[in-house]
Short mmCIF file of C-alpha atoms and ligand atoms in Angstrom, two decimals:
data_model
loop_
_atom_site.label_atom_id
_atom_site.label_comp_id
_atom_site.label_asym_id
_atom_site.label_seq_id
_atom_site.Cartn_x
_atom_site.Cartn_y
_atom_site.Cartn_z
CA UNK A 1 -17.70 -20.61 6.19
CA UNK A 2 -15.22 -22.00 3.70
CA UNK A 3 -11.55 -21.15 4.15
CA UNK A 4 -9.19 -20.49 1.28
CA UNK A 5 -5.47 -19.90 1.57
CA UNK A 6 -4.31 -16.57 0.14
CA UNK A 7 -0.89 -17.63 -1.11
CA UNK A 8 1.06 -18.91 -4.10
CA UNK A 9 3.59 -20.69 -1.88
CA UNK A 10 3.51 -24.42 -2.68
CA UNK A 11 4.92 -25.54 0.70
CA UNK A 12 2.34 -23.52 2.64
CA UNK A 13 -0.50 -24.72 0.41
CA UNK A 14 0.63 -28.34 0.88
CA UNK A 15 1.01 -27.87 4.65
CA UNK A 16 -2.48 -26.47 5.24
CA UNK A 17 -4.02 -28.95 2.82
CA UNK A 18 -2.43 -31.71 4.90
CA UNK A 19 -3.89 -30.08 8.03
CA UNK A 20 -7.31 -30.33 6.35
CA UNK A 21 -7.92 -26.57 6.58
CA UNK A 22 -8.12 -25.63 2.93
CA UNK A 23 -11.25 -25.43 0.74
CA UNK A 24 -9.55 -23.44 -2.03
CA UNK A 25 -6.75 -21.04 -2.99
CA UNK A 26 -6.51 -17.42 -4.08
CA UNK A 27 -3.48 -15.93 -5.79
CA UNK A 28 -2.75 -12.54 -7.28
CA UNK A 29 0.19 -10.98 -9.21
CA UNK A 30 1.83 -9.77 -5.98
CA UNK A 31 1.64 -13.21 -4.35
CA UNK A 32 3.03 -14.88 -7.51
CA UNK A 33 5.89 -12.35 -7.66
CA UNK A 34 6.65 -13.05 -3.98
CA UNK A 35 7.32 -16.67 -4.97
CA UNK A 36 9.54 -15.57 -7.86
CA UNK A 37 6.94 -16.63 -10.46
CA UNK A 38 7.17 -14.59 -13.67
CA UNK A 39 4.01 -13.89 -15.71
CA UNK A 40 5.04 -16.44 -18.37
CA UNK A 41 5.50 -19.09 -15.65
CA UNK A 42 2.12 -18.53 -13.99
CA UNK A 43 0.22 -21.36 -15.76
CA UNK A 44 2.87 -23.93 -14.82
CA UNK A 45 2.93 -22.74 -11.22
CA UNK A 46 -0.86 -22.76 -10.91
CA UNK A 47 -1.00 -26.29 -12.34
CA UNK A 48 1.13 -27.39 -9.39
CA UNK A 49 -1.37 -25.73 -7.01
CA UNK A 50 -4.35 -27.44 -8.67
CA UNK A 51 -2.54 -30.76 -8.27
CA UNK A 52 -2.49 -30.17 -4.48
CA UNK A 53 -5.92 -28.59 -3.88
CA UNK A 54 -9.19 -30.06 -5.12
CA UNK A 55 -11.25 -26.91 -4.36
CA UNK A 56 -11.41 -23.72 -6.41
CA UNK A 57 -8.08 -22.06 -7.29
CA UNK A 58 -8.16 -18.41 -8.40
CA UNK A 59 -5.62 -17.18 -10.96
CA UNK A 60 -5.57 -13.46 -11.73
CA UNK A 61 -5.15 -12.01 -15.23
CA UNK A 62 -2.31 -9.56 -15.83
CA UNK A 63 -4.19 -7.97 -18.76
CA UNK A 64 -6.24 -4.82 -18.37
CA UNK A 65 -8.21 -4.76 -21.64
CA UNK A 66 -11.22 -6.93 -22.51
CA UNK A 67 -9.76 -8.79 -25.51
CA UNK A 68 -6.50 -9.55 -23.73
CA UNK A 69 -8.32 -10.63 -20.58
CA UNK A 70 -10.44 -13.09 -22.55
CA UNK A 71 -7.38 -14.50 -24.35
CA UNK A 72 -5.52 -14.90 -21.05
CA UNK A 73 -8.58 -16.40 -19.35
CA UNK A 74 -9.11 -18.96 -22.12
CA UNK A 75 -5.48 -20.08 -21.73
CA UNK A 76 -5.72 -20.35 -17.93
CA UNK A 77 -9.06 -22.16 -18.04
CA UNK A 78 -7.24 -25.09 -19.71
CA UNK A 79 -5.03 -25.61 -16.63
CA UNK A 80 -7.59 -27.62 -14.62
CA UNK A 81 -11.33 -27.91 -13.99
CA UNK A 82 -11.06 -26.16 -10.60
CA UNK A 83 -9.46 -22.98 -12.00
CA UNK A 84 -11.29 -19.68 -11.41
CA UNK A 85 -10.37 -16.62 -13.48
CA UNK A 86 -9.77 -13.58 -11.29
CA UNK A 87 -10.63 -10.25 -12.91
CA UNK A 88 -10.33 -6.70 -11.60
CA UNK A 89 -13.54 -4.79 -10.95
CA UNK A 90 -13.16 -2.48 -13.94
CA UNK A 91 -15.41 -1.97 -16.95
CA UNK A 92 -13.25 -4.36 -19.02
CA UNK A 93 -13.01 -6.82 -16.15
CA UNK A 94 -16.78 -6.91 -15.63
CA UNK A 95 -17.42 -7.27 -19.35
CA UNK A 96 -14.94 -10.17 -19.43
CA UNK A 97 -16.70 -11.64 -16.40
CA UNK A 98 -20.02 -11.65 -18.27
CA UNK A 99 -18.49 -13.28 -21.37
CA UNK A 100 -16.69 -15.96 -19.35
CA UNK A 101 -19.77 -16.67 -17.21
CA UNK A 102 -21.77 -17.24 -20.39
CA UNK A 103 -19.12 -19.79 -21.40
CA UNK A 104 -19.50 -21.48 -17.98
CA UNK A 105 -15.98 -20.47 -16.98
CA UNK A 106 -15.77 -19.65 -13.26
CA UNK A 107 -14.84 -16.08 -12.33
CA UNK A 108 -13.74 -14.13 -9.26
CA UNK A 109 -14.15 -10.35 -9.43
CA UNK A 110 -11.44 -8.83 -7.27
CA UNK A 111 -10.42 -5.43 -5.87
CA UNK A 112 -13.97 -4.84 -4.67
CA UNK A 113 -14.35 -1.96 -2.22
CA UNK A 114 -18.04 -1.03 -2.40
CA UNK A 115 -21.39 -2.88 -2.17
CA UNK A 116 -22.35 -1.61 -5.64
CA UNK A 117 -19.17 -3.04 -7.20
CA UNK A 118 -20.12 -6.39 -5.65
CA UNK A 119 -23.68 -6.10 -6.96
CA UNK A 120 -22.46 -5.35 -10.48
CA UNK A 121 -20.09 -8.33 -10.37
CA UNK A 122 -22.99 -10.55 -9.29
CA UNK A 123 -25.14 -9.18 -12.12
CA UNK A 124 -22.36 -10.14 -14.56
CA UNK A 125 -22.57 -13.71 -13.28
CA UNK A 126 -19.40 -13.81 -11.17
CA UNK A 127 -18.89 -17.07 -9.29
CA UNK A 128 -17.04 -15.24 -6.51
CA UNK A 129 -16.63 -11.63 -5.50
CA UNK A 130 -13.63 -10.51 -3.44
CA UNK A 131 -14.16 -7.51 -1.12
CA UNK A 132 -10.89 -6.45 0.56
CA UNK A 133 -11.67 -6.02 4.27
CA UNK A 134 -8.13 -5.13 5.39
CA UNK A 135 -7.40 -2.54 2.72
CA UNK A 136 -10.71 -0.81 3.51
CA UNK A 137 -9.78 -0.77 7.20
CA UNK A 138 -6.23 0.42 6.32
CA UNK A 139 -7.91 3.42 4.69
CA UNK A 140 -9.82 3.97 7.95
CA UNK A 141 -13.23 2.88 6.60
CA UNK A 142 -15.39 0.03 7.90
CA UNK A 143 -14.41 -3.19 6.10
CA UNK A 144 -16.84 -5.32 8.09
CA UNK A 145 -19.75 -3.08 7.20
CA UNK A 146 -18.81 -3.61 3.55
CA UNK A 147 -19.29 -7.38 3.96
CA UNK A 148 -22.58 -6.88 5.83
CA UNK A 149 -23.94 -4.61 3.10
CA UNK A 150 -22.95 -7.04 0.33
CA UNK A 151 -24.62 -9.88 2.28
CA UNK A 152 -27.90 -7.92 2.43
CA UNK A 153 -27.82 -7.14 -1.31
CA UNK A 154 -27.00 -10.71 -2.33
CA UNK A 155 -29.74 -12.09 -0.06
CA UNK A 156 -32.30 -9.50 -1.25
CA UNK A 157 -31.93 -10.62 -4.85
CA UNK A 158 -30.89 -14.23 -4.28
CA UNK A 159 -27.64 -13.80 -6.22
CA UNK A 160 -25.74 -17.10 -6.44
CA UNK A 161 -22.38 -15.27 -6.38
CA UNK A 162 -20.39 -16.19 -3.26
CA UNK A 163 -18.83 -13.55 -1.00
CA UNK A 164 -15.12 -14.30 -0.69
CA UNK A 165 -13.91 -11.89 2.00
CA UNK A 166 -10.21 -11.10 1.55
CA UNK A 167 -7.27 -9.02 2.75
CA UNK A 168 -7.41 -9.77 6.46
CA UNK A 169 -5.21 -8.11 9.04
CA UNK A 170 -6.42 -10.03 12.13
CA UNK A 171 -8.22 -13.19 13.24
CA UNK A 172 -10.86 -10.94 14.82
CA UNK A 173 -11.83 -9.70 11.34
CA UNK A 174 -12.16 -13.32 10.19
CA UNK A 175 -14.42 -14.13 13.15
CA UNK A 176 -16.54 -11.05 12.36
CA UNK A 177 -17.08 -11.92 8.67
CA UNK A 178 -18.03 -15.48 9.68
CA UNK A 179 -20.72 -14.02 11.96
CA UNK A 180 -21.93 -11.67 9.22
CA UNK A 181 -22.34 -14.61 6.83
CA UNK A 182 -19.47 -14.36 4.38
CA UNK A 183 -19.50 -17.55 2.30
CA UNK A 184 -15.70 -17.81 2.18
CA UNK A 185 -12.69 -16.11 3.76
CA UNK A 186 -9.29 -16.21 2.08
CA UNK A 187 -6.58 -16.09 4.70
CA UNK A 188 -2.81 -15.65 4.62
CA UNK A 189 -0.74 -18.59 5.98
CA UNK A 190 0.31 -16.73 9.15
CA UNK A 191 -3.31 -15.99 10.11
CA UNK A 192 -4.52 -19.49 9.18
CA UNK A 193 -2.29 -20.97 11.86
CA UNK A 194 -3.66 -18.52 14.45
CA UNK A 195 -7.28 -19.58 13.83
CA UNK A 196 -6.95 -22.53 16.21
CA UNK A 197 -4.81 -20.85 18.85
CA UNK A 198 -5.93 -19.84 22.34
CA UNK A 199 -3.59 -19.54 25.35
CA UNK A 200 -6.18 -21.09 27.68
CA UNK A 201 -6.23 -24.24 25.51
CA UNK A 202 -2.46 -24.67 26.03
CA UNK A 203 -2.69 -23.87 29.76
CA UNK A 204 -5.68 -26.22 30.21
CA UNK A 205 -3.97 -29.10 28.40
CA UNK A 206 -0.81 -28.61 30.44
CA UNK A 207 -2.87 -28.81 33.67
CA UNK A 208 -4.78 -31.93 32.59
CA UNK A 209 -1.54 -33.75 31.79
CA UNK A 210 0.08 -32.56 35.04
CA UNK A 211 -2.97 -33.65 37.13
CA UNK A 212 -2.85 -37.04 35.42
CA UNK A 213 0.77 -37.37 36.48
CA UNK A 214 1.95 -37.45 32.90
CA UNK A 215 4.03 -34.25 33.13
C1 E4P B 1 -7.44 -11.53 -2.33
O1 E4P B 1 -7.74 -12.39 -3.12
C2 E4P B 1 -6.15 -10.88 -2.27
O2 E4P B 1 -5.18 -11.79 -2.78
C3 E4P B 1 -5.65 -10.53 -0.90
O3 E4P B 1 -6.50 -10.98 0.12
C4 E4P B 1 -5.18 -9.15 -0.77
O4 E4P B 1 -4.65 -8.98 0.51
P1 E4P B 1 -3.69 -7.76 0.89
O5 E4P B 1 -4.51 -6.54 1.04
O6 E4P B 1 -3.07 -8.20 2.19
O7 E4P B 1 -2.68 -7.66 -0.21
#
């Protein structure tokens, strides 16, 4: 399973790229705002991210209507060859997805909460589809089942669209989507660090070094 970092923070993106963890990046308007990036500064900020990460980098449109989405997407697609245009799963967003796919511009349909939304995004030619595991679980529904159902549909019809599971609240959820067969998981910096942690690893290493007389 590929791992993306779900952040617009340049230091964190650089850090986990240096660690060798990162296959790509996802951002959204909330994450950009958290870094103090205004809408008119988004292209410049994302260019800095594409300079760090060679994999796919998702940039989300602020527009909500088809014509404005296309105009915004065309501007963002000039940033770098690894840019992916993130579009909400609305009627305008899906129509924009189809148009951009036909122009060979990569797309990521986001805010996906049902298997049928994912199927429709795939039918529109989306490169990536982003189901939000954590927000589904926050609402007391089964976020992991959502990923499993999308996996079945995509496999049934051999859709090339990749499942980019998002919005994680725990490392356990990340482990579960990996077992289900999610193609990608986008993970916040705090959870990324926890992926390699286990207390028994630390205890075991301490004992080895002690037994060897090195501690
Ligand atoms: C996905 O691309 C989103 O940026 C993200 O995973 C949403 O996570 P949240 O529910 O923690 O905001």
